[in-house]
Coordinates of C-alpha atoms in Angstrom, one line a residue:
Chain A
X1 CA 20.1 38.2 -38.0
X2 CA 18.2 36.8 -41.0
X3 CA 17.4 33.1 -41.0
X4 CA 18.8 31.4 -44.1
X5 CA 16.3 28.8 -45.0
X6 CA 16.2 25.8 -47.4
X7 CA 13.0 24.4 -48.7
X8 CA 13.1 20.6 -49.0
X9 CA 10.5 19.3 -51.5
X10 CA 9.6 21.9 -54.1
X11 CA 6.1 20.7 -54.9
X12 CA 2.8 22.4 -55.3
X13 CA 2.4 23.6 -51.6
X14 CA 6.0 24.9 -51.6
X15 CA 5.5 26.9 -54.8
X16 CA 2.0 28.1 -54.1
X17 CA 2.5 29.0 -50.4
X18 CA 5.9 28.7 -48.9
X19 CA 8.0 30.6 -51.5
X20 CA 5.8 33.7 -51.7
X21 CA 5.2 33.8 -47.9
X22 CA 8.9 33.6 -47.1
X23 CA 9.5 36.5 -49.5
X24 CA 7.0 38.6 -47.5
X25 CA 8.3 37.7 -44.1
X26 CA 10.9 39.7 -42.3
X27 CA 13.8 37.8 -40.6
X28 CA 13.9 34.9 -43.0
X29 CA 15.3 34.5 -46.5
X30 CA 15.0 31.6 -48.9
X31 CA 18.5 30.6 -49.9
X32 CA 18.5 27.0 -51.1
X33 CA 16.3 24.3 -52.6
X34 CA 16.6 20.5 -52.1
X35 CA 14.3 18.8 -54.5
X36 CA 14.8 15.9 -56.9
X37 CA 13.3 17.5 -60.0
X38 CA 12.5 21.1 -59.3
X39 CA 14.6 24.2 -58.8
X40 CA 14.3 28.0 -58.7
X41 CA 16.4 30.2 -60.9
X42 CA 19.3 31.9 -59.1
X43 CA 19.0 29.7 -56.0
X44 CA 21.4 27.0 -54.8
X45 CA 20.0 23.6 -55.7
X46 CA 20.6 20.2 -54.2
X47 CA 19.0 16.8 -55.2
X48 CA 18.1 16.0 -51.5
X49 CA 18.6 17.2 -48.0
X50 CA 21.5 14.8 -47.3
X51 CA 23.5 16.4 -50.2
X52 CA 22.6 19.9 -48.9
X53 CA 23.7 19.1 -45.4
X54 CA 27.0 17.5 -46.6
X55 CA 27.8 20.7 -48.7
X56 CA 29.2 23.9 -47.4
X57 CA 25.9 25.7 -48.1
X58 CA 25.2 28.0 -45.2
X59 CA 21.6 27.4 -44.0
X60 CA 20.2 27.9 -40.5
X61 CA 16.8 26.2 -41.0
X62 CA 14.9 23.9 -43.3
X63 CA 11.2 23.7 -44.2
X64 CA 10.1 20.1 -45.0
X65 CA 7.5 20.2 -47.7
X66 CA 7.9 16.6 -48.8
X67 CA 5.2 13.9 -48.4
X68 CA 4.8 12.9 -44.7
X69 CA 6.0 9.3 -45.2
X70 CA 9.6 10.3 -45.7
X71 CA 9.7 13.4 -43.5
X72 CA 11.0 11.8 -40.3
X73 CA 14.4 10.8 -41.7
X74 CA 14.8 14.2 -43.2
X75 CA 13.9 15.9 -40.0
X76 CA 16.4 13.8 -38.1
X77 CA 19.2 14.6 -40.5
X78 CA 18.4 18.3 -40.3
X79 CA 18.2 18.4 -36.5
X80 CA 21.4 16.3 -36.1
X81 CA 23.1 19.0 -38.2
X82 CA 21.8 21.6 -35.8
X83 CA 19.2 23.2 -38.2
X84 CA 15.9 24.6 -37.1
X85 CA 13.1 22.5 -38.7
X86 CA 9.6 23.5 -39.9
X87 CA 7.3 20.6 -40.8
X88 CA 4.4 20.9 -43.2
X89 CA 1.2 19.2 -42.0
X90 CA 0.8 16.4 -41.1
X91 CA 4.1 16.4 -39.2
X92 CA 4.8 12.7 -39.9
X93 CA 3.3 9.4 -40.8
X94 CA 2.7 8.3 -37.3
X95 CA 2.2 9.9 -33.9
X96 CA 4.8 7.8 -32.1
X97 CA 7.6 9.0 -34.4
X98 CA 7.2 12.6 -33.1
X99 CA 8.4 11.9 -29.6
X100 CA 12.0 11.1 -30.5
X101 CA 12.0 14.1 -32.9
X102 CA 11.0 16.4 -30.1
X103 CA 13.7 14.9 -27.9
X104 CA 16.3 15.4 -30.5
X105 CA 15.4 19.0 -31.1
X106 CA 15.6 19.6 -27.3
X107 CA 19.0 17.9 -27.2
X108 CA 20.3 20.1 -30.0
X109 CA 18.7 23.3 -28.7
X110 CA 17.0 24.1 -32.0
X111 CA 13.4 24.8 -33.0
X112 CA 11.0 22.1 -34.2
X113 CA 7.7 23.6 -35.5
X114 CA 4.9 21.2 -36.5
X115 CA 2.8 23.7 -38.5
X116 CA -1.0 23.6 -38.9
X117 CA -1.5 26.3 -41.5
X118 CA -5.3 26.5 -41.0
X119 CA -4.7 27.7 -37.5
X120 CA -3.3 30.9 -38.9
X121 CA -6.4 31.7 -40.8
X122 CA -7.8 35.1 -39.7
X123 CA -11.1 33.7 -38.3
X124 CA -9.5 31.2 -36.0
X125 CA -8.4 33.4 -33.1
X126 CA -11.6 35.4 -33.0
X127 CA -13.6 32.1 -33.0
X128 CA -11.6 30.8 -30.1
X129 CA -12.1 33.9 -28.1
X130 CA -15.8 33.9 -28.8
X131 CA -16.3 30.3 -27.8
X132 CA -14.2 30.6 -24.7
X133 CA -17.0 32.8 -23.3
X134 CA -20.2 31.2 -24.3
X135 CA -22.2 27.9 -24.0
X136 CA -21.7 25.6 -26.9
X137 CA -24.6 23.4 -28.0
X138 CA -23.1 21.6 -31.0
X139 CA -20.5 21.7 -33.7
X140 CA -20.8 20.6 -37.3
X141 CA -17.7 20.5 -39.6
X142 CA -18.1 20.3 -43.4
X143 CA -14.9 20.0 -45.3
X144 CA -15.6 19.1 -48.9
X145 CA -13.6 19.6 -52.0
X146 CA -12.6 18.1 -55.3
X147 CA -9.5 15.9 -55.0
X148 CA -8.9 16.2 -58.7
X149 CA -8.7 20.0 -58.4
X150 CA -6.7 20.3 -55.2
X151 CA -4.4 17.3 -55.4
X152 CA -3.8 16.6 -59.1
X153 CA -1.4 13.7 -59.6
X154 CA -0.5 13.3 -56.0
X155 CA -0.2 9.6 -55.8
X156 CA 1.4 9.5 -52.3
X157 CA -1.8 10.9 -50.8
X158 CA -3.6 7.6 -51.6
X159 CA -0.9 5.5 -50.1
X160 CA -0.8 4.4 -46.4
X161 CA 0.4 7.4 -44.4
X162 CA -0.9 9.8 -47.1
X163 CA -4.2 10.1 -45.1
X164 CA -6.5 10.4 -48.1
X165 CA -9.4 12.8 -47.4
X166 CA -7.8 13.5 -44.0
X167 CA -5.1 15.4 -45.8
X168 CA -7.6 18.3 -46.1
X169 CA -9.7 17.1 -43.1
X170 CA -6.8 17.4 -40.7
X171 CA -6.9 21.2 -41.5
X172 CA -10.5 21.2 -40.1
X173 CA -9.4 19.2 -37.1
X174 CA -6.5 21.7 -36.5
X175 CA -9.1 24.5 -36.4
X176 CA -11.6 22.7 -34.2
X177 CA -9.0 21.6 -31.7
X178 CA -7.8 25.2 -31.6
X179 CA -11.2 26.9 -31.1
X180 CA -13.0 24.5 -28.7
X181 CA -12.4 25.2 -25.0
X182 CA -12.0 21.5 -24.1
X183 CA -10.3 18.5 -25.7
X184 CA -12.6 16.4 -27.8
X185 CA -12.3 12.7 -28.6
X186 CA -13.8 10.3 -31.2
X187 CA -16.9 8.2 -30.6
X188 CA -17.7 7.0 -34.2
X189 CA -15.8 6.9 -37.4
X190 CA -17.2 5.8 -40.8
X191 CA -14.6 5.8 -43.6
X192 CA -15.3 5.4 -47.3
X193 CA -12.5 3.8 -49.3
X194 CA -12.6 3.6 -53.1
X195 CA -12.3 0.0 -54.1
X196 CA -8.9 0.6 -55.8
X197 CA -7.3 2.9 -53.2
X198 CA -5.6 2.4 -49.8
X199 CA -6.8 5.7 -48.3
X200 CA -10.4 7.0 -47.7
X201 CA -12.1 9.4 -50.0
X202 CA -14.7 10.4 -47.4
X203 CA -15.1 10.3 -43.6
X204 CA -18.0 10.8 -41.2
X205 CA -16.9 11.3 -37.6
X206 CA -18.6 11.9 -34.3
X207 CA -16.6 13.4 -31.5
X208 CA -17.6 14.5 -28.0
X209 CA -15.9 16.1 -25.0
X210 CA -16.0 15.8 -21.2
X211 CA -19.3 17.8 -21.2
X212 CA -21.0 15.6 -23.8
X213 CA -20.8 18.1 -26.6
X214 CA -21.7 16.7 -30.0
X215 CA -19.1 17.4 -32.7
X216 CA -19.9 16.0 -36.1
X217 CA -17.3 16.2 -38.9
X218 CA -17.9 15.3 -42.6
X219 CA -15.0 15.2 -45.0
X220 CA -15.5 14.5 -48.6
X221 CA -13.2 14.6 -51.6
X222 CA -16.0 14.1 -54.2
X223 CA -17.4 17.6 -54.1
X224 CA -17.3 19.0 -57.6
X225 CA -19.6 22.0 -57.1
X226 CA -17.1 24.2 -55.4
X227 CA -15.4 23.9 -52.0
X228 CA -17.0 23.9 -48.6
X229 CA -14.6 24.4 -45.8
X230 CA -16.8 25.4 -42.9
X231 CA -17.3 24.9 -39.1
X232 CA -20.7 25.7 -37.8
X233 CA -21.1 26.1 -34.0
X234 CA -24.5 26.5 -32.3
X235 CA -24.0 28.6 -29.2
X236 CA -26.1 30.3 -26.6
X237 CA -25.3 33.6 -28.3
X238 CA -26.2 32.4 -31.8
X239 CA -24.8 30.4 -34.7
X240 CA -21.1 31.0 -35.3
X241 CA -19.9 30.1 -38.8
X242 CA -16.3 29.9 -39.8
X243 CA -16.1 29.5 -43.6
X244 CA -13.8 29.5 -46.6
X245 CA -11.2 27.6 -44.5
X246 CA -11.1 30.3 -41.9
X247 CA -11.1 33.5 -44.0
X248 CA -14.6 34.4 -42.8
X249 CA -16.4 34.3 -39.5
X250 CA -20.1 35.2 -39.0
X251 CA -22.6 35.2 -36.2
X252 CA -26.1 34.5 -37.3
X253 CA -25.1 35.5 -40.8
X254 CA -23.6 38.8 -39.7
X255 CA -19.9 39.1 -40.8
X256 CA -17.4 39.4 -37.9
X257 CA -14.2 38.6 -39.9
X258 CA -13.6 38.7 -43.7
X259 CA -9.9 38.8 -44.5
X260 CA -7.7 37.6 -47.2
X261 CA -5.6 34.4 -46.7
X262 CA -2.4 35.0 -44.9
X263 CA -1.9 31.6 -43.3
X264 CA 1.7 30.9 -44.4
X265 CA 2.9 34.4 -43.7
X266 CA 1.6 33.7 -40.1
X267 CA 3.5 30.4 -40.1
X268 CA 6.8 32.0 -41.1
X269 CA 6.4 34.9 -38.6
X270 CA 5.9 32.4 -35.8
X271 CA 8.8 30.3 -37.1
X272 CA 11.2 33.3 -37.0
X273 CA 10.0 34.0 -33.4
X274 CA 10.5 30.4 -32.3
X275 CA 14.0 30.2 -33.7
X276 CA 15.2 33.2 -31.7
X277 CA 15.1 31.0 -28.5
X278 CA 15.2 27.6 -30.1
X279 CA 11.6 27.0 -28.9
X280 CA 9.6 23.9 -29.8
X281 CA 6.0 24.0 -31.0
X282 CA 4.6 20.5 -31.6
X283 CA 0.9 19.9 -31.0
X284 CA -0.1 16.4 -32.2
X285 CA -3.8 16.5 -31.4
X286 CA -5.0 16.8 -35.0
X287 CA -2.9 13.8 -36.1
X288 CA -3.9 11.9 -33.0
X289 CA -7.6 12.3 -34.0
X290 CA -6.8 11.0 -37.5
X291 CA -5.0 8.0 -36.0
X292 CA -8.0 7.4 -33.8
X293 CA -10.3 7.7 -36.8
X294 CA -8.4 4.9 -38.5
X295 CA -8.2 2.8 -35.3
X296 CA -11.9 3.1 -34.7
X297 CA -13.0 3.4 -38.3
X298 CA -15.6 1.3 -39.9
X299 CA -14.7 0.7 -43.5
X300 CA -17.1 1.1 -46.4
X301 CA -16.1 0.3 -50.0
X302 CA -17.2 2.8 -52.6
X303 CA -16.6 3.3 -56.4
X304 CA -13.1 3.2 -57.6
X305 CA -11.3 6.5 -57.9
X306 CA -9.7 7.2 -61.3
X307 CA -7.6 10.4 -61.6
X308 CA -8.1 11.4 -65.2
Chain B
X1 CA -8.0 -0.3 5.2
X2 CA -9.1 -2.9 2.7
X3 CA -10.2 -1.6 -0.7
X4 CA -13.8 -2.6 -1.5
X5 CA -13.8 -3.4 -5.1
X6 CA -16.5 -4.0 -7.7
X7 CA -15.8 -5.8 -11.0
X8 CA -17.7 -4.3 -13.9
X9 CA -18.2 -6.9 -16.8
X10 CA -17.9 -10.4 -15.5
X11 CA -16.7 -12.1 -18.7
X12 CA -13.9 -14.6 -19.4
X13 CA -11.0 -12.4 -18.3
X14 CA -12.7 -11.3 -15.1
X15 CA -13.5 -14.9 -14.1
X16 CA -10.2 -16.4 -15.3
X17 CA -7.9 -13.8 -13.9
X18 CA -9.4 -10.9 -11.9
X19 CA -11.5 -12.9 -9.4
X20 CA -8.8 -15.4 -8.3
X21 CA -6.1 -12.7 -8.3
X22 CA -8.1 -10.3 -6.1
X23 CA -8.7 -13.2 -3.7
X24 CA -4.9 -13.7 -3.4
X25 CA -4.1 -10.0 -2.9
X26 CA -3.8 -8.3 0.4
X27 CA -5.5 -4.9 0.8
X28 CA -8.3 -5.5 -1.7
X29 CA -11.6 -7.4 -1.4
X30 CA -14.1 -8.1 -4.1
X31 CA -17.5 -7.1 -2.8
X32 CA -19.7 -6.4 -5.8
X33 CA -20.4 -7.3 -9.4
X34 CA -21.9 -5.2 -12.1
X35 CA -22.7 -7.4 -15.1
X36 CA -25.7 -7.7 -17.3
X37 CA -25.9 -11.5 -17.3
X38 CA -23.4 -12.9 -14.9
X39 CA -23.1 -12.9 -11.1
X40 CA -21.1 -14.7 -8.3
X41 CA -23.0 -16.4 -5.5
X42 CA -23.0 -14.5 -2.2
X43 CA -21.9 -11.2 -3.8
X44 CA -24.0 -8.1 -4.4
X45 CA -25.1 -7.9 -8.0
X46 CA -26.1 -5.0 -10.2
X47 CA -27.0 -5.0 -13.9
X48 CA -24.6 -2.1 -14.7
X49 CA -22.2 0.4 -13.2
X50 CA -24.8 3.2 -13.2
X51 CA -27.1 1.1 -11.0
X52 CA -24.3 0.2 -8.7
X53 CA -23.2 3.8 -8.3
X54 CA -26.8 4.9 -7.6
X55 CA -27.2 2.3 -4.9
X56 CA -26.0 2.5 -1.3
X57 CA -23.4 -0.3 -2.0
X58 CA -20.1 0.7 -0.3
X59 CA -17.3 0.4 -2.9
X60 CA -14.0 2.3 -3.0
X61 CA -12.9 1.1 -6.5
X62 CA -14.0 -0.5 -9.7
X63 CA -12.2 -2.7 -12.1
X64 CA -13.5 -2.3 -15.7
X65 CA -13.4 -5.6 -17.5
X66 CA -16.0 -4.7 -20.2
X67 CA -15.1 -4.4 -23.9
X68 CA -13.0 -1.3 -24.6
X69 CA -15.6 0.5 -26.7
X70 CA -17.9 1.2 -23.8
X71 CA -15.3 1.6 -21.1
X72 CA -14.9 5.4 -21.3
X73 CA -18.4 6.2 -20.2
X74 CA -18.1 3.7 -17.3
X75 CA -14.8 5.2 -16.2
X76 CA -16.2 8.7 -16.2
X77 CA -19.2 7.6 -14.1
X78 CA -16.9 5.9 -11.6
X79 CA -14.4 8.7 -11.4
X80 CA -17.2 11.3 -11.0
X81 CA -18.4 9.2 -8.0
X82 CA -15.0 9.4 -6.5
X83 CA -14.0 5.8 -7.1
X84 CA -10.6 4.5 -8.0
X85 CA -10.6 3.0 -11.4
X86 CA -8.6 0.0 -12.9
X87 CA -8.9 -0.4 -16.6
X88 CA -8.3 -3.7 -18.4
X89 CA -6.3 -3.4 -21.6
X90 CA -6.7 -1.7 -23.9
X91 CA -7.7 1.2 -21.7
X92 CA -10.1 2.6 -24.3
X93 CA -11.2 2.7 -27.9
X94 CA -9.1 5.7 -28.8
X95 CA -6.0 7.4 -27.6
X96 CA -7.6 10.9 -27.4
X97 CA -10.3 9.8 -25.0
X98 CA -7.7 9.1 -22.3
X99 CA -6.6 12.7 -21.7
X100 CA -9.9 13.9 -20.3
X101 CA -10.1 10.7 -18.2
X102 CA -6.7 11.4 -16.6
X103 CA -7.7 15.0 -16.0
X104 CA -10.9 13.9 -14.3
X105 CA -9.0 11.4 -12.0
X106 CA -6.6 14.3 -11.1
X107 CA -9.5 16.6 -10.3
X108 CA -11.1 14.0 -8.1
X109 CA -7.9 12.9 -6.5
X110 CA -8.4 9.2 -7.2
X111 CA -6.3 6.5 -8.9
X112 CA -6.7 5.7 -12.6
X113 CA -4.6 2.7 -13.5
X114 CA -4.4 1.7 -17.2
X115 CA -3.2 -1.9 -16.8
X116 CA -1.0 -3.9 -19.2
X117 CA -1.0 -7.3 -17.6
X118 CA 1.8 -8.7 -19.7
X119 CA 4.2 -6.1 -18.1
X120 CA 3.8 -8.0 -14.8
X121 CA 5.0 -11.3 -16.3
X122 CA 8.1 -12.5 -14.4
X123 CA 10.6 -12.2 -17.3
X124 CA 9.8 -8.6 -18.1
X125 CA 11.8 -6.8 -15.5
X126 CA 14.9 -9.0 -15.8
X127 CA 14.7 -8.5 -19.6
X128 CA 14.5 -4.7 -19.2
X129 CA 17.5 -4.7 -16.8
X130 CA 19.5 -6.9 -19.2
X131 CA 18.8 -4.7 -22.2
X132 CA 19.5 -1.5 -20.4
X133 CA 23.1 -2.6 -20.2
X134 CA 23.9 -4.1 -23.6
X135 CA 24.0 -3.3 -27.3
X136 CA 20.9 -4.4 -29.1
X137 CA 21.2 -5.6 -32.7
X138 CA 17.6 -6.5 -33.6
X139 CA 14.2 -7.5 -32.1
X140 CA 11.7 -10.0 -33.5
X141 CA 8.3 -10.4 -31.9
X142 CA 6.2 -13.5 -32.7
X143 CA 2.7 -13.4 -31.1
X144 CA 0.6 -16.2 -32.6
X145 CA -2.4 -18.0 -31.2
X146 CA -5.7 -19.5 -32.2
X147 CA -8.5 -16.9 -31.9
X148 CA -11.1 -19.7 -31.7
X149 CA -9.4 -21.0 -28.6
X150 CA -8.6 -17.8 -26.8
X151 CA -11.5 -15.6 -27.8
X152 CA -14.5 -17.9 -28.3
X153 CA -17.7 -16.0 -29.2
X154 CA -16.2 -12.6 -28.5
X155 CA -18.0 -10.7 -31.3
X156 CA -16.9 -7.2 -30.1
X157 CA -13.3 -8.1 -30.8
X158 CA -14.0 -8.1 -34.5
X159 CA -15.8 -4.7 -34.4
X160 CA -14.1 -1.3 -34.9
X161 CA -12.4 -0.5 -31.6
X162 CA -12.1 -4.2 -30.7
X163 CA -8.6 -4.3 -32.3
X164 CA -8.7 -7.8 -33.8
X165 CA -5.4 -9.5 -33.6
X166 CA -4.0 -6.4 -31.8
X167 CA -6.0 -7.5 -28.8
X168 CA -3.3 -10.1 -28.0
X169 CA -0.7 -8.1 -30.0
X170 CA -1.0 -5.2 -27.7
X171 CA 0.3 -7.4 -24.9
X172 CA 3.5 -7.9 -26.9
X173 CA 3.7 -4.2 -27.6
X174 CA 3.3 -3.5 -23.8
X175 CA 6.3 -5.8 -23.2
X176 CA 8.5 -4.5 -25.9
X177 CA 7.8 -0.8 -24.9
X178 CA 8.7 -1.8 -21.3
X179 CA 12.0 -3.6 -22.0
X180 CA 13.6 -1.5 -24.8
X181 CA 15.8 1.4 -23.6
X182 CA 14.4 3.9 -26.2
X183 CA 11.0 4.6 -27.6
X184 CA 10.3 2.9 -30.9
X185 CA 8.0 4.0 -33.7
X186 CA 6.4 2.4 -36.7
X187 CA 7.8 2.4 -40.2
X188 CA 5.6 -0.2 -42.0
X189 CA 2.3 -1.9 -41.2
X190 CA 0.7 -4.7 -43.3
X191 CA -2.7 -5.8 -42.0
X192 CA -4.7 -8.9 -43.1
X193 CA -8.4 -8.5 -42.8
X194 CA -10.8 -11.4 -43.3
X195 CA -13.2 -10.4 -46.1
X196 CA -16.1 -10.6 -43.7
X197 CA -14.6 -8.8 -40.7
X198 CA -13.9 -5.2 -39.6
X199 CA -10.7 -6.0 -37.7
X200 CA -7.4 -7.7 -38.8
X201 CA -6.6 -11.3 -38.2
X202 CA -2.9 -10.8 -38.7
X203 CA -0.4 -8.0 -38.7
X204 CA 3.2 -7.6 -39.8
X205 CA 4.9 -4.5 -38.5
X206 CA 8.3 -2.9 -38.7
X207 CA 9.4 -0.4 -36.0
X208 CA 12.6 1.4 -35.4
X209 CA 14.0 3.9 -32.9
X210 CA 16.3 6.9 -32.8
X211 CA 19.4 4.6 -33.3
X212 CA 17.9 2.8 -36.3
X213 CA 17.2 -0.5 -34.4
X214 CA 15.1 -2.9 -36.4
X215 CA 12.1 -4.2 -34.5
X216 CA 9.8 -6.7 -36.4
X217 CA 6.5 -7.8 -35.0
X218 CA 4.3 -10.6 -36.4
X219 CA 0.9 -11.1 -34.9
X220 CA -1.3 -13.9 -36.1
X221 CA -4.6 -15.3 -34.9
X222 CA -4.6 -18.4 -37.3
X223 CA -2.1 -20.4 -35.3
X224 CA -3.7 -23.7 -34.5
X225 CA -0.5 -25.7 -33.5
X226 CA -0.1 -24.2 -30.1
X227 CA 0.7 -20.6 -29.0
X228 CA 3.8 -18.7 -29.6
X229 CA 4.2 -15.6 -27.5
X230 CA 7.8 -14.7 -27.8
X231 CA 10.2 -11.8 -28.1
X232 CA 13.7 -12.5 -29.5
X233 CA 16.4 -9.9 -29.0
X234 CA 19.8 -10.3 -30.7
X235 CA 22.3 -8.5 -28.5
X236 CA 26.1 -8.1 -28.1
X237 CA 25.9 -10.5 -25.2
X238 CA 23.9 -13.2 -27.0
X239 CA 20.3 -14.0 -28.0
X240 CA 17.8 -13.1 -25.3
X241 CA 14.4 -14.9 -25.7
X242 CA 11.4 -14.0 -23.7
X243 CA 8.7 -16.7 -24.2
X244 CA 5.4 -18.1 -23.1
X245 CA 4.1 -14.5 -22.8
X246 CA 6.9 -13.6 -20.4
X247 CA 7.0 -16.5 -18.0
X248 CA 10.3 -17.6 -19.4
X249 CA 13.6 -15.8 -20.2
X250 CA 16.7 -17.4 -21.7
X251 CA 20.1 -16.2 -23.0
X252 CA 21.4 -18.3 -25.8
X253 CA 19.0 -21.1 -24.7
X254 CA 20.2 -21.0 -21.1
X255 CA 17.2 -20.4 -18.8
X256 CA 17.4 -17.1 -16.7
X257 CA 13.7 -17.0 -15.6
X258 CA 11.1 -19.7 -15.5
X259 CA 8.2 -18.8 -13.2
X260 CA 4.5 -19.4 -13.1
X261 CA 2.1 -16.7 -14.2
X262 CA 1.3 -14.1 -11.6
X263 CA 0.4 -11.2 -13.9
X264 CA -2.9 -10.2 -12.4
X265 CA -1.7 -10.6 -8.8
X266 CA 1.0 -8.1 -9.8
X267 CA -1.6 -5.8 -11.2
X268 CA -3.7 -5.8 -8.0
X269 CA -0.7 -5.3 -5.8
X270 CA 0.2 -2.3 -7.8
X271 CA -3.4 -1.0 -7.8
X272 CA -3.6 -1.3 -4.0
X273 CA -0.3 0.7 -3.8
X274 CA -1.5 3.4 -6.2
X275 CA -4.8 3.9 -4.3
X276 CA -3.0 4.7 -1.1
X277 CA -2.0 8.1 -2.6
X278 CA -4.5 8.4 -5.4
X279 CA -1.7 8.1 -7.9
X280 CA -2.3 7.8 -11.6
X281 CA -0.5 5.2 -13.9
X282 CA -1.5 5.7 -17.5
X283 CA 1.0 4.8 -20.2
X284 CA -0.6 5.0 -23.6
X285 CA 2.3 3.9 -25.7
X286 CA 1.1 0.4 -26.6
X287 CA -2.3 1.7 -27.7
X288 CA -0.6 4.5 -29.6
X289 CA 1.4 2.0 -31.6
X290 CA -1.8 0.2 -32.5
X291 CA -3.4 3.4 -33.6
X292 CA -0.4 4.1 -35.7
X293 CA -0.5 0.6 -37.2
X294 CA -4.1 1.3 -38.4
X295 CA -3.1 4.8 -39.6
X296 CA -0.1 3.6 -41.6
X297 CA -1.6 0.1 -42.3
X298 CA -1.8 -1.3 -45.8
X299 CA -4.8 -3.5 -45.9
X300 CA -4.8 -7.0 -47.4
X301 CA -8.0 -9.1 -47.7
X302 CA -7.8 -12.7 -46.7
X303 CA -10.2 -15.6 -46.3
X304 CA -13.4 -15.0 -44.4
X305 CA -13.3 -15.9 -40.7
X306 CA -16.1 -18.1 -39.5
X307 CA -16.2 -18.9 -35.8
X308 CA -17.7 -22.4 -35.7

């Protein structure tokens, strides 16, 4: 049976990634849009999820692509109505709000899937398998991009709960937490806040794990010379480098993986699988690390950020 | 068999609360102190926990009363040495660091007890029992004290990881999370930072739960007219007020509980019980709410704080 899916929040990520990936995935069909301003020709349109759920539109599942601050109430409404729910990353504005959501999904017997799209990048599983089997000496994460290019006009991203540079940085954290063999935890957090913004534009973090592994992560939104989305791991078997956000993997410069992006196709394949049994897949560790980074963060004030 | 206990970090809380409470508790005996500068006459003294553990001093358990930023490494050392561990609140500087600690305690078969002393206040259990059985309309937490009086010279408390006003505020959160029938989560966080400090001096928080309950919490360290440590709960059966940090409980002004403080005696009674089976008691929800309050917090800058 094909899953009839509504997208809630037809913004940049929904148009760029969700819509084309759903079209390519067997077992799921995009039937409806709930979005204040945007619509797709030939598809049922509703101004918001409440109107959609109150209508007689037949949907089995919703994908929440709205900003994280409002997603909790939308997820509750969808789960209460017995719909499977897919959450864009980050899954919410706080860690604590996720517990009641998981409990509600369990009660209703439907799927709740907190997605981390970067974990579906082609280099991630090979990197995990490689690192499971070798001594790791150190990890260095560089996640640098131009906020003006990648988040044009997204005011919510600078608001509390919008995460600032952790919006891309949490992708790196979702990869690192997936490929390292042991849980890591934060030891130092330095955050750079533009003097006119409520969220950081850069972060410098030091993590470790139970074996004392040094994991350094540098996130920066002021990179105008092209993107760097890389994880470098020094190991007993050589230097493993995951780059281009997980499209490429190399060992001592020798390519191991080099595949086109298929992250959101992977997400929707997994979502279709999960909904067959109403299974729940909610891993909060990337968001937990971000919360810890704010909790332990030392604030540094830097130049104002002006969009235009 | 009496538990031979070492206190690590002989500061204000250890002297004021731990030492006298241990003396009053059956089944545990204070035998050693690890503290850089302080000691107790007639008791073995070590400069730090590493020296203590490397010595032939016979201890079964340690109570970590040091600032939270350094507590993780001390807890690891103690657990590795097979000692039971009691953690003052907050249990660590981040939420994520607690997972590996719990895993290590399990591996070693020893007790790890993340204490929340306010939960042992006499009004807490009666309040929980009352609220389990009545409709709750709203909750208002007021936790206000004079930082100069209660935390004289504690520089670490203003550093990242020291929590600022959440150091007392987390006591309120430990009570509220214990007495409410359902988990709550944060919706709004406004934090006031002195312009010369890295931690907040006041916080105004709004939580809710799966039923939409309104929980407001106000923490303030600038209260010089005496302390207010109260939780007010409007219920279908009247207004329940927990005050004086949990020593008193009243319904519509009629006293239900009015007992002297015995929080730390309660902690040590429970610790002795836990160590009999190597049980673990680690509830991170109060610290999780604080991490969320920083994550979602809107920062407001207020007057500089000068100690003297």
